[in-house]
């Protein structure tokens, strides 16, 4: 059985992603209130695996999670891209005429802005979690409240779906990283399937320093799929660069890493893994 630490509760998008990624195995969720707690669970028990959102196609990157990932010393062993679909749900005895408030995570509310604009009588209330809003309504039997969450969470907590697929943008995906203690990474990642890597490094204050790194990656036919810069606290105007690359030839990938090491500072490979496929909820 895989023990997976996630931010959120049963029925949350993290929970859905974990069950999809480990679809052929038994999964026991370790539900955490913060991403910091997810990484603490892994630090305290090397057998625990983490599932952590890192970016969304609409909301962008979860910047704090990049720093948590680097500081934790965990290894990325996989990724999962989940299609984010929202539904509005309520108690079975409620209906459109009786609900006055809709509760959900602020990002989910933002992603359903057009839907909410078409229902001006509904007061939008921010909460900590999508599935958590559904669980609260079910547990407290709160009449007049609705939740925005995935339809599977509504089913899990015995709520009625008033309308499904209410998200404004139907091309809404979140990318999750599967992380673990480095000692366990070898058993969780099929090396022969690795075609993607995540790196982090800083650069010297020299003209063209980033351009030189990118030129070398291009020379070795390494495809840069993402670059994210974050300031180094306490060092004004200095940055850490978080880079995702894809490759077809792992030998040339290793050669490219050897070539850029002298041009960077504090280069660290956060993980080498297989590119994740997009999946519906």
XYZ file of N, CA and C in Angstrom:
843
model
N 0.833 -1.194 0.000
C 0.000 0.000 0.000
C 0.873 1.252 0.000
N 0.531 2.202 -0.876
C 1.249 3.464 -0.935
C 0.606 4.464 0.017
N 1.411 5.071 0.876
C 0.944 6.105 1.800
C 1.311 7.457 1.188
N 0.267 8.226 0.799
C 0.469 9.453 0.044
C 0.053 10.653 0.870
N 0.984 11.565 1.110
C 0.686 12.809 1.818
C 0.255 13.867 0.813
N -0.888 14.508 1.080
C -1.392 15.552 0.202
C -1.860 16.736 1.029
N -1.932 17.898 0.394
C -2.563 19.050 1.011
C -4.044 18.971 0.652
N -4.897 18.865 1.682
C -6.313 18.723 1.422
C -6.868 17.466 2.062
N -8.115 17.148 1.714
C -8.783 16.003 2.305
C -9.248 15.063 1.201
N -9.911 13.979 1.606
C -10.462 13.029 0.640
C -11.422 13.744 -0.308
N -11.267 13.477 -1.599
C -12.112 14.113 -2.590
C -11.526 15.374 -3.189
N -10.414 15.879 -2.620
C -9.757 17.060 -3.178
C -9.050 16.685 -4.475
N -8.629 17.683 -5.221
C -7.947 17.406 -6.487
C -6.616 16.707 -6.252
N -5.932 17.026 -5.156
C -4.714 16.295 -4.818
C -5.030 14.813 -4.596
N -6.126 14.547 -3.920
C -6.530 13.163 -3.641
C -6.879 12.435 -4.929
N -7.597 13.101 -5.825
C -7.938 12.510 -7.125
C -6.668 12.203 -7.912
N -5.732 13.155 -7.932
C -4.480 12.963 -8.667
C -3.688 11.786 -8.112
N -3.639 11.652 -6.782
C -2.897 10.552 -6.159
C -3.494 9.201 -6.547
N -4.812 9.095 -6.512
C -5.460 7.829 -6.850
C -5.328 7.504 -8.339
N -5.318 8.532 -9.176
C -5.122 8.277 -10.604
C -3.692 7.839 -10.891
N -2.723 8.516 -10.290
C -1.316 8.185 -10.562
C -0.995 6.771 -10.098
N -1.513 6.391 -8.940
C -1.293 5.052 -8.401
C -2.553 4.198 -8.588
N -3.117 4.245 -9.788
C -4.415 3.619 -10.046
C -4.392 2.104 -9.895
N -3.242 1.499 -10.054
C -3.158 0.037 -9.970
C -2.717 -0.452 -8.597
N -2.681 0.469 -7.614
C -2.203 0.108 -6.285
C -3.154 0.631 -5.217
N -3.058 0.061 -4.031
C -3.824 0.562 -2.899
C -3.181 1.841 -2.373
N -4.015 2.816 -2.083
C -3.525 4.120 -1.642
C -4.155 4.482 -0.302
N -3.308 4.885 0.634
C -3.783 5.421 1.915
C -3.403 6.892 1.982
N -4.392 7.765 2.079
C -4.128 9.190 2.100
C -3.702 9.680 3.476
N -2.698 10.544 3.486
C -2.306 11.274 4.691
C -2.675 12.728 4.422
N -3.725 13.201 5.073
C -4.294 14.494 4.738
C -3.673 15.594 5.585
N -3.120 16.603 4.903
C -2.379 17.679 5.564
C -3.056 19.017 5.291
N -2.934 19.923 6.237
C -3.554 21.237 6.075
C -2.687 22.188 5.262
N -1.376 21.936 5.197
C -0.463 22.811 4.461
C 0.527 21.972 3.660
N 1.161 22.625 2.678
C 2.208 21.943 1.911
C 3.440 21.708 2.779
N 3.688 22.605 3.734
C 4.806 22.394 4.650
C 4.647 21.077 5.403
N 3.426 20.775 5.793
C 3.179 19.537 6.520
C 3.406 18.319 5.632
N 3.106 18.441 4.347
C 3.363 17.331 3.414
C 4.840 16.961 3.432
N 5.699 17.965 3.336
C 7.135 17.700 3.316
C 7.643 17.233 4.682
N 7.009 17.692 5.763
C 7.393 17.194 7.095
C 7.056 15.712 7.229
N 5.944 15.295 6.670
C 5.565 13.883 6.721
C 6.627 13.020 6.045
N 7.147 13.484 4.923
C 8.184 12.730 4.206
C 9.483 12.729 5.006
N 9.822 13.875 5.605
C 11.052 13.961 6.395
C 10.998 13.047 7.607
N 9.818 12.924 8.211
C 9.678 12.106 9.418
C 9.535 10.619 9.120
N 9.087 10.267 7.920
C 8.884 8.870 7.544
C 9.248 8.689 6.079
N 10.446 8.158 5.788
C 10.899 8.025 4.400
C 10.017 7.136 3.523
N 9.095 6.382 4.101
C 8.212 5.555 3.282
C 7.042 6.356 2.710
N 6.819 7.569 3.210
C 5.706 8.401 2.743
C 6.063 9.042 1.397
N 5.097 9.084 0.502
C 5.230 9.737 -0.796
C 4.373 11.003 -0.780
N 4.828 12.046 -1.448
C 4.066 13.287 -1.510
C 3.520 13.543 -2.907
N 2.344 14.122 -2.975
C 1.753 14.589 -4.233
C 1.506 16.083 -4.069
N 2.221 16.893 -4.872
C 2.243 18.341 -4.645
C 1.954 19.075 -5.947
N 0.942 19.937 -5.939
C 0.661 20.777 -7.106
C 1.809 21.761 -7.308
N 2.183 21.967 -8.581
C 3.286 22.881 -8.863
C 2.898 23.988 -9.840
N 1.900 23.728 -10.720
C 1.442 24.792 -11.610
C 0.077 24.452 -12.194
N -0.632 25.520 -12.550
C -1.941 25.402 -13.179
C -1.936 26.208 -14.468
N -2.621 25.707 -15.490
C -2.586 26.368 -16.793
C -3.272 27.727 -16.789
N -4.076 28.012 -15.770
C -4.759 29.303 -15.686
C -4.165 30.162 -14.573
N -4.022 29.594 -13.381
C -3.544 30.357 -12.222
C -2.034 30.528 -12.200
N -1.301 29.714 -12.973
C 0.152 29.827 -13.017
C 0.850 28.943 -11.992
N 2.082 29.286 -11.668
C 2.919 28.464 -10.801
C 2.608 28.696 -9.326
N 2.766 27.638 -8.527
C 2.686 27.752 -7.075
C 4.111 28.012 -6.581
N 4.473 29.267 -6.523
C 5.869 29.652 -6.313
C 6.435 29.123 -5.001
N 5.641 29.152 -3.953
C 6.148 28.714 -2.649
C 6.535 27.240 -2.679
N 5.846 26.453 -3.486
C 6.150 25.022 -3.534
C 7.492 24.734 -4.183
N 7.952 25.624 -5.062
C 9.289 25.451 -5.628
C 10.344 25.514 -4.527
N 10.220 26.499 -3.653
C 11.199 26.650 -2.570
C 11.089 25.505 -1.573
N 9.855 25.084 -1.261
C 9.681 23.945 -0.353
C 10.327 22.695 -0.939
N 10.165 22.501 -2.230
C 10.744 21.337 -2.899
C 12.266 21.364 -2.817
N 12.862 22.509 -3.118
C 14.328 22.615 -3.089
C 14.871 22.429 -1.675
N 14.232 23.087 -0.702
C 14.727 23.047 0.672
C 14.521 21.683 1.319
N 13.532 20.929 0.880
C 13.203 19.655 1.524
C 14.214 18.556 1.235
N 14.907 18.661 0.100
C 15.826 17.598 -0.284
C 15.141 16.370 -0.861
N 13.829 16.453 -1.109
C 13.120 15.326 -1.704
C 13.449 15.215 -3.192
N 13.132 14.072 -3.771
C 13.357 13.828 -5.192
C 12.024 13.728 -5.920
N 11.959 14.310 -7.109
C 10.783 14.154 -7.963
C 10.916 12.821 -8.702
N 9.887 11.991 -8.600
C 9.931 10.687 -9.265
C 8.819 10.532 -10.300
N 7.972 11.534 -10.440
C 6.905 11.456 -11.418
C 6.088 12.733 -11.429
N 5.202 12.836 -12.419
C 4.292 13.968 -12.485
C 2.949 13.493 -13.019
N 1.910 14.273 -12.712
C 0.559 13.930 -13.156
C -0.160 15.204 -13.533
N -0.789 15.221 -14.707
C -1.510 16.398 -15.188
C -3.002 16.098 -15.158
N -3.706 16.815 -14.288
C -5.113 16.532 -14.034
C -6.010 17.619 -14.617
N -7.016 17.188 -15.360
C -8.025 18.110 -15.891
C -8.916 18.564 -14.733
N -8.954 19.876 -14.490
C -9.710 20.418 -13.361
C -11.133 20.751 -13.816
N -12.095 20.031 -13.249
C -13.501 20.242 -13.572
C -14.269 20.516 -12.277
N -15.080 21.559 -12.293
C -15.804 21.974 -11.098
C -17.301 21.731 -11.240
N -17.945 21.448 -10.105
C -19.398 21.311 -10.029
C -19.893 22.113 -8.837
N -21.146 22.530 -8.875
C -21.776 23.161 -7.717
C -22.724 22.146 -7.095
N -22.608 21.950 -5.786
C -23.374 20.903 -5.119
C -23.918 21.415 -3.794
N -24.930 20.719 -3.279
C -25.584 21.134 -2.034
C -26.216 19.907 -1.385
N -26.850 20.101 -0.245
C -27.568 19.015 0.414
C -28.707 18.525 -0.480
N -29.063 17.243 -0.405
C -30.121 16.697 -1.264
C -31.445 17.455 -1.153
N -31.729 17.998 0.040
C -33.007 18.678 0.236
C -32.990 20.132 -0.240
N -31.813 20.651 -0.604
C -31.713 22.008 -1.145
C -31.827 21.981 -2.664
N -32.013 23.180 -3.237
C -32.071 23.321 -4.690
C -31.704 24.761 -5.036
N -31.805 25.092 -6.335
C -31.407 26.420 -6.773
C -32.141 27.509 -6.005
N -33.404 27.306 -5.726
C -34.205 28.355 -5.098
C -33.858 28.577 -3.623
N -33.189 27.578 -2.993
C -32.949 27.672 -1.549
C -31.515 27.997 -1.172
N -30.592 27.940 -2.112
C -29.192 28.218 -1.763
C -28.906 29.711 -1.924
N -28.099 30.234 -0.999
C -27.776 31.664 -1.020
C -26.273 31.922 -0.983
N -25.502 30.912 -0.560
C -24.042 31.057 -0.483
C -23.374 29.898 -1.211
N -22.209 30.175 -1.780
C -21.410 29.117 -2.389
C -19.993 29.226 -1.838
N -19.484 28.133 -1.277
C -18.187 28.104 -0.596
C -17.184 27.300 -1.414
N -15.944 27.784 -1.475
C -14.894 27.021 -2.138
C -13.553 27.730 -1.957
N -12.509 27.058 -2.416
C -11.169 27.651 -2.418
C -11.183 28.872 -3.345
N -10.458 29.941 -2.998
C -10.473 31.153 -3.831
C -10.071 30.923 -5.282
N -9.158 29.986 -5.534
C -8.777 29.702 -6.920
C -9.943 29.078 -7.680
N -10.664 28.159 -7.028
C -11.832 27.541 -7.673
C -12.905 28.584 -7.958
N -13.129 29.504 -7.012
C -14.101 30.572 -7.233
C -13.683 31.434 -8.423
N -12.392 31.713 -8.505
C -11.887 32.518 -9.619
C -12.078 31.790 -10.948
N -11.896 30.483 -10.937
C -12.013 29.699 -12.166
C -13.467 29.519 -12.604
N -14.412 29.898 -11.741
C -15.843 29.817 -12.069
C -16.470 31.214 -12.043
N -15.689 32.216 -12.357
C -16.131 33.599 -12.237
C -17.326 33.903 -13.152
N -17.295 33.413 -14.385
C -18.405 33.671 -15.307
C -19.684 33.015 -14.806
N -19.572 31.792 -14.294
C -20.739 31.094 -13.763
C -21.331 31.884 -12.605
N -20.487 32.349 -11.693
C -20.975 33.099 -10.531
C -21.584 34.435 -10.948
N -21.025 35.038 -11.991
C -21.589 36.305 -12.479
C -22.997 36.104 -13.016
N -23.272 34.920 -13.521
C -24.611 34.612 -14.035
C -25.581 34.204 -12.932
N -25.067 34.089 -11.695
C -25.911 33.772 -10.537
C -25.622 34.808 -9.441
N -25.995 36.066 -9.688
C -25.624 37.163 -8.766
C -26.227 37.034 -7.369
N -27.245 36.215 -7.190
C -27.850 36.056 -5.866
C -27.006 35.165 -4.952
N -26.052 34.461 -5.534
C -25.195 33.581 -4.735
C -24.007 34.371 -4.194
N -23.845 34.367 -2.887
C -22.709 35.025 -2.249
C -21.518 34.068 -2.250
N -20.412 34.482 -2.859
C -19.209 33.656 -2.906
C -18.424 33.809 -1.610
N -18.108 32.685 -0.970
C -17.389 32.687 0.308
C -16.125 31.853 0.166
N -14.976 32.454 0.445
C -13.703 31.747 0.318
C -13.511 30.748 1.461
N -12.957 29.595 1.115
C -12.675 28.544 2.089
C -11.291 27.968 1.807
N -10.832 27.052 2.685
C -9.482 26.508 2.549
C -9.375 25.429 1.480
N -10.498 24.796 1.127
C -10.408 23.632 0.251
C -11.724 23.442 -0.488
N -11.660 22.911 -1.694
C -12.873 22.607 -2.460
C -13.640 21.462 -1.809
N -12.974 20.321 -1.654
C -13.627 19.170 -1.031
C -13.974 19.465 0.423
N -13.152 20.271 1.090
C -13.430 20.632 2.474
C -14.736 21.389 2.619
N -15.075 22.201 1.624
C -16.346 22.917 1.647
C -17.510 21.943 1.554
N -17.365 20.938 0.686
C -18.418 19.923 0.554
C -18.552 19.120 1.841
N -17.423 18.750 2.437
C -17.448 17.965 3.676
C -18.099 18.750 4.803
N -17.826 20.050 4.880
C -18.398 20.887 5.937
C -19.916 20.958 5.806
N -20.408 21.161 4.601
C -21.851 21.236 4.378
C -22.516 19.916 4.749
N -21.895 18.801 4.343
C -22.465 17.485 4.645
C -22.440 17.198 6.138
N -21.331 17.541 6.803
C -21.178 17.220 8.231
C -22.105 18.070 9.099
N -22.268 19.345 8.748
C -23.068 20.246 9.578
C -24.517 20.341 9.113
N -24.825 19.662 7.983
C -26.188 19.716 7.416
C -26.630 21.168 7.211
N -25.717 21.956 6.670
C -25.944 23.385 6.528
C -26.864 23.674 5.335
N -28.112 23.988 5.637
C -29.066 24.336 4.585
C -28.720 25.706 3.999
N -28.973 25.841 2.706
C -28.769 27.116 2.031
C -27.359 27.360 1.532
N -26.451 26.441 1.847
C -25.079 26.575 1.379
C -24.818 25.601 0.229
N -23.973 26.032 -0.691
C -23.500 25.163 -1.770
C -21.982 25.182 -1.765
N -21.390 24.198 -2.403
C -19.931 24.122 -2.527
C -19.549 23.957 -3.990
N -18.419 24.530 -4.358
C -17.832 24.265 -5.671
C -16.673 23.298 -5.450
N -16.775 22.140 -6.056
C -15.759 21.097 -5.918
C -15.891 20.170 -7.114
N -15.107 19.125 -7.158
C -15.280 18.136 -8.208
C -16.508 17.288 -7.919
N -17.173 16.818 -8.955
C -18.395 16.032 -8.786
C -18.148 14.766 -7.969
N -16.928 14.212 -8.053
C -16.622 13.004 -7.279
C -16.602 13.300 -5.784
N -16.205 14.512 -5.395
C -16.229 14.894 -3.980
C -17.671 15.032 -3.497
N -18.538 15.580 -4.348
C -19.952 15.680 -3.981
C -20.530 14.296 -3.721
N -20.209 13.350 -4.584
C -20.688 11.976 -4.408
C -20.128 11.373 -3.125
N -18.852 11.625 -2.852
C -18.199 11.074 -1.662
C -18.900 11.520 -0.384
N -19.360 12.782 -0.353
C -19.961 13.327 0.864
C -21.493 13.353 0.807
N -22.069 12.692 -0.174
C -23.515 12.550 -0.232
C -24.264 13.808 -0.602
N -23.634 14.692 -1.370
C -24.287 15.916 -1.799
C -24.872 15.762 -3.202
N -25.781 16.657 -3.534
C -26.433 16.652 -4.835
C -25.721 17.626 -5.770
N -25.417 17.195 -6.979
C -24.802 18.065 -7.975
C -25.894 18.841 -8.699
N -25.874 20.152 -8.540
C -26.841 21.001 -9.233
C -26.437 21.220 -10.687
N -25.152 21.387 -10.908
C -24.645 21.559 -12.277
C -23.168 21.188 -12.292
N -22.777 20.464 -13.310
C -21.377 20.050 -13.461
C -20.721 20.862 -14.569
N -19.399 20.839 -14.587
C -18.592 21.515 -15.612
C -18.904 23.012 -15.656
N -18.833 23.644 -14.507
C -19.165 25.077 -14.427
C -17.923 25.957 -14.556
N -16.744 25.350 -14.727
C -15.518 26.136 -14.867
C -15.566 26.963 -16.155
N -14.990 28.160 -16.103
C -15.029 29.054 -17.256
C -14.211 28.512 -18.418
N -13.041 28.005 -18.131
C -12.132 27.523 -19.165
C -12.079 26.002 -19.116
N -12.435 25.357 -20.213
C -12.475 23.894 -20.248
C -11.087 23.287 -20.447
N -10.081 24.128 -20.675
C -8.703 23.649 -20.832
C -7.907 24.012 -19.579
N -8.403 23.549 -18.460
C -7.837 23.887 -17.151
C -7.163 22.639 -16.574
N -5.846 22.656 -16.504
C -5.095 21.512 -16.003
C -4.154 21.954 -14.886
N -3.980 21.076 -13.912
C -2.980 21.282 -12.863
C -1.937 20.179 -12.964
N -0.678 20.590 -12.859
C 0.430 19.618 -12.884
C 0.862 19.346 -11.453
N 0.871 18.081 -11.092
C 1.283 17.638 -9.768
C 2.613 16.904 -9.870
N 3.461 17.090 -8.868
C 4.723 16.356 -8.789
C 4.610 15.264 -7.730
N 5.161 14.104 -8.046
C 5.243 13.001 -7.091
C 6.643 13.041 -6.497
N 6.729 13.227 -5.180
C 8.033 13.412 -4.533
C 8.202 12.401 -3.407
N 9.454 12.100 -3.092
C 9.726 11.137 -2.032
C 11.119 11.375 -1.462
N 11.431 10.644 -0.409
C 12.776 10.672 0.169
C 13.752 10.103 -0.864
N 14.937 10.716 -1.037
C 15.885 10.238 -2.060
C 16.219 8.752 -1.954
N 16.236 8.203 -0.727
C 16.564 6.783 -0.569
C 15.529 5.877 -1.219
N 14.323 6.391 -1.422
C 13.258 5.568 -1.987
C 13.044 5.822 -3.476
N 13.720 6.803 -4.033
C 13.427 7.214 -5.405
C 13.682 6.108 -6.417
N 14.714 5.298 -6.184
C 15.046 4.253 -7.148
C 13.946 3.231 -7.334
N 13.176 2.965 -6.283
C 12.120 1.959 -6.381
C 10.822 2.529 -6.934
N 10.722 3.835 -7.040
C 9.480 4.459 -7.498
C 9.569 5.009 -8.910
N 10.774 5.113 -9.454
C 10.926 5.751 -10.754
C 11.565 4.768 -11.723
N 10.898 4.457 -12.827
C 11.489 3.580 -13.841
C 12.531 4.335 -14.668
N 13.790 4.109 -14.377
C 14.858 4.869 -15.038
C 14.785 4.787 -16.554
N 14.397 3.609 -17.070
C 14.401 3.434 -18.523
C 13.351 4.303 -19.211
N 12.349 4.804 -18.441
C 11.298 5.636 -19.027
C 11.534 7.131 -18.821
N 12.593 7.487 -18.110
C 12.831 8.907 -17.804
C 13.103 9.693 -19.076
N 12.335 10.753 -19.268
C 12.542 11.639 -20.414
C 12.363 13.111 -20.043
N 12.351 13.367 -18.738
C 12.164 14.731 -18.260
C 12.953 14.915 -16.973
N 13.403 16.153 -16.732
C 14.148 16.435 -15.509
C 13.830 17.842 -15.026
N 13.933 18.037 -13.718
C 13.763 19.358 -13.115
C 15.075 19.738 -12.436
N 15.568 20.934 -12.742
C 16.849 21.417 -12.229
C 16.632 22.738 -11.505
N 17.547 23.061 -10.610
C 17.557 24.384 -9.999
C 19.008 24.837 -9.880
N 19.246 26.112 -10.167
C 20.611 26.640 -10.087
C 20.547 28.158 -9.995
N 21.637 28.749 -9.586
C 21.797 30.197 -9.672
C 22.918 30.477 -10.662
N 23.074 31.759 -11.020
C 24.046 32.127 -12.048
C 24.929 33.270 -11.566
N 26.157 33.326 -12.039
C 27.026 34.452 -11.680
C 26.532 35.731 -12.344
N 26.880 36.868 -11.746
C 26.503 38.160 -12.320
C 27.432 38.481 -13.482
N 27.190 37.816 -14.598
C 28.002 38.031 -15.796
C 27.071 38.192 -16.990
N 27.472 39.001 -17.934
C 26.663 39.235 -19.119
C 26.472 37.939 -19.903
N 25.209 37.636 -20.207
C 24.902 36.470 -21.028
C 24.993 35.145 -20.301
N 25.009 35.155 -18.961
C 25.191 33.897 -18.222
C 24.037 32.929 -18.473
N 22.805 33.406 -18.480
C 21.668 32.527 -18.745
C 21.649 32.085 -20.199
N 21.985 33.009 -21.091
C 22.001 32.685 -22.517
C 22.983 31.562 -22.823
N 24.115 31.540 -22.142
C 25.111 30.488 -22.372
C 24.569 29.120 -21.962
N 23.870 29.073 -20.847
C 23.290 27.812 -20.386
C 22.256 27.308 -21.386
N 21.380 28.205 -21.832
C 20.329 27.818 -22.770
C 20.907 27.371 -24.107
N 21.995 28.013 -24.528
C 22.638 27.630 -25.792
C 23.190 26.215 -25.709
N 23.787 25.860 -24.586
C 24.328 24.509 -24.423
C 23.202 23.480 -24.414
N 22.110 23.770 -23.720
C 20.983 22.837 -23.702
C 20.454 22.622 -25.117
N 20.379 23.698 -25.886
C 19.923 23.588 -27.268
C 20.884 22.760 -28.108
N 22.182 22.945 -27.888
C 23.194 22.193 -28.651
C 23.030 20.694 -28.444
N 22.681 20.286 -27.238
C 22.524 18.862 -26.935
C 21.092 18.360 -27.190
N 20.288 19.178 -27.886
C 18.904 18.821 -28.247
C 18.042 18.577 -27.010
N 18.267 19.387 -25.982
C 17.456 19.324 -24.759
C 16.371 20.389 -24.868
N 15.123 19.977 -24.721
C 13.986 20.881 -24.886
C 13.636 21.533 -23.554
N 13.753 22.835 -23.482
C 13.398 23.576 -22.277
C 11.876 23.769 -22.262
N 11.180 23.166 -21.286
C 9.719 23.257 -21.242
C 9.224 24.288 -20.242
N 10.064 24.669 -19.288
C 9.645 25.686 -18.311
C 10.866 26.286 -17.632
N 10.798 27.569 -17.385
C 11.825 28.231 -16.575
C 11.125 29.201 -15.630
N 11.472 29.112 -14.355
C 10.841 29.931 -13.319
C 11.940 30.516 -12.440
N 11.979 31.826 -12.314
C 12.987 32.458 -11.460
C 12.345 32.926 -10.157
N 13.084 32.750 -9.065
C 12.648 33.212 -7.750
C 13.805 33.937 -7.085
N 13.542 35.049 -6.406
C 14.625 35.796 -5.763
C 15.254 35.005 -4.625
N 16.560 35.186 -4.454
C 17.274 34.581 -3.329
C 17.182 35.546 -2.158
N 16.492 35.138 -1.107
C 16.265 36.018 0.040
C 17.601 36.393 0.682
N 17.801 37.688 0.877
C 19.033 38.175 1.482
C 20.118 38.519 0.481
N 19.854 38.222 -0.809
C 20.822 38.546 -1.860
C 20.083 39.345 -2.934
N 20.127 40.658 -2.810
C 19.356 41.511 -3.703
C 19.735 41.281 -5.162
N 18.694 41.120 -5.997
C 18.821 41.005 -7.453
C 19.550 39.734 -7.888
N 19.545 38.735 -6.993
C 20.051 37.420 -7.370
C 18.889 36.429 -7.338
N 18.945 35.443 -8.231
C 17.791 34.574 -8.423
C 18.195 33.105 -8.514
N 17.253 32.251 -8.085
C 17.345 30.833 -8.365
C 16.490 30.554 -9.597
N 17.007 29.739 -10.497
C 16.275 29.388 -11.713
C 15.842 27.925 -11.623
N 14.544 27.718 -11.706
C 13.972 26.368 -11.706
C 13.619 26.036 -13.151
N 14.206 24.971 -13.660
C 14.104 24.657 -15.084
C 13.618 23.227 -15.270
N 12.639 23.050 -16.158
C 12.202 21.719 -16.580
C 12.690 21.485 -18.000
N 13.262 20.325 -18.233
C 13.747 19.982 -19.569
C 13.235 18.603 -19.968
N 13.096 18.397 -21.282
C 12.739 17.094 -21.828
C 13.829 16.650 -22.781
N 13.998 15.331 -22.880
C 15.073 14.800 -23.726
C 14.659 13.445 -24.285
N 15.230 13.117 -25.449
C 14.999 11.819 -26.081
C 16.163 10.864 -25.842
N 17.330 11.429 -25.561
C 18.538 10.631 -25.395
C 19.138 10.954 -24.019
N 19.083 9.990 -23.116
C 19.521 10.272 -21.745
C 21.030 10.507 -21.674
N 21.790 9.924 -22.596
C 23.243 10.155 -22.614
C 23.540 11.618 -22.928
N 22.878 12.154 -23.952
C 23.087 13.562 -24.297
C 22.568 14.490 -23.188
N 21.532 14.048 -22.498
C 21.058 14.831 -21.351
C 22.146 14.923 -20.284
N 22.762 13.782 -19.934
C 23.829 13.799 -18.929
C 25.023 14.624 -19.416
N 25.313 14.577 -20.701
C 26.400 15.382 -21.252
C 26.086 16.876 -21.111
N 24.815 17.230 -21.329
C 24.438 18.649 -21.219
C 24.570 19.143 -19.780
N 24.229 18.281 -18.822
C 24.370 18.665 -17.413
C 25.843 18.891 -17.078
N 26.696 17.972 -17.527
C 28.137 18.135 -17.293
C 28.648 19.444 -17.899
N 28.071 19.836 -19.045
C 28.542 21.029 -19.742
C 28.101 22.321 -19.069
N 26.932 22.316 -18.409
C 26.458 23.566 -17.801
C 26.899 23.727 -16.348
N 27.375 22.664 -15.733
C 27.810 22.755 -14.336
C 28.831 23.883 -14.126
N 29.871 24.012 -14.975
C 30.847 25.092 -14.735
C 30.271 26.494 -14.909
N 29.129 26.598 -15.581
C 28.548 27.907 -15.848
C 27.523 28.331 -14.801
N 27.186 27.431 -13.900
C 26.146 27.700 -12.907
C 26.717 27.653 -11.495
N 25.888 28.055 -10.542
C 26.239 27.930 -9.129
C 25.158 27.115 -8.439
N 25.591 26.180 -7.594
C 24.665 25.392 -6.774
C 23.647 24.627 -7.615
N 24.071 24.080 -8.741
C 23.143 23.314 -9.567
C 22.727 22.040 -8.848
N 21.432 21.770 -8.845
C 20.890 20.579 -8.198
C 19.838 19.969 -9.103
N 19.906 18.658 -9.280
C 18.883 17.938 -10.028
C 17.781 17.554 -9.050
N 16.615 18.132 -9.220
C 15.496 17.859 -8.309
C 14.837 16.524 -8.611
N 14.987 16.051 -9.836
C 14.411 14.756 -10.185
C 14.487 14.481 -11.668
N 14.556 13.210 -12.002
C 14.507 12.734 -13.386
C 13.376 11.720 -13.462
N 12.436 11.914 -14.386
C 11.200 11.143 -14.339
C 10.559 11.101 -15.719
N 9.419 10.445 -15.806
C 8.699 10.331 -17.070
C 7.670 11.445 -17.196
N 7.617 12.042 -18.378
C 6.645 13.094 -18.660
C 5.228 12.572 -18.432
N 4.421 13.288 -17.640
C 3.075 12.849 -17.312
C 2.075 13.153 -18.407
N 1.083 12.291 -18.552
C 0.018 12.477 -19.541
C -1.161 13.197 -18.896
N -1.911 13.946 -19.704
C -3.070 14.654 -19.197
C -4.239 13.690 -19.041
N -4.936 13.801 -17.879
C -6.067 12.917 -17.612
C -7.244 13.700 -17.080
N -8.454 13.223 -17.406
C -9.681 13.832 -16.900
C -9.947 13.312 -15.494
N -10.757 14.073 -14.742
C -11.155 13.628 -13.415
C -12.240 12.579 -13.535
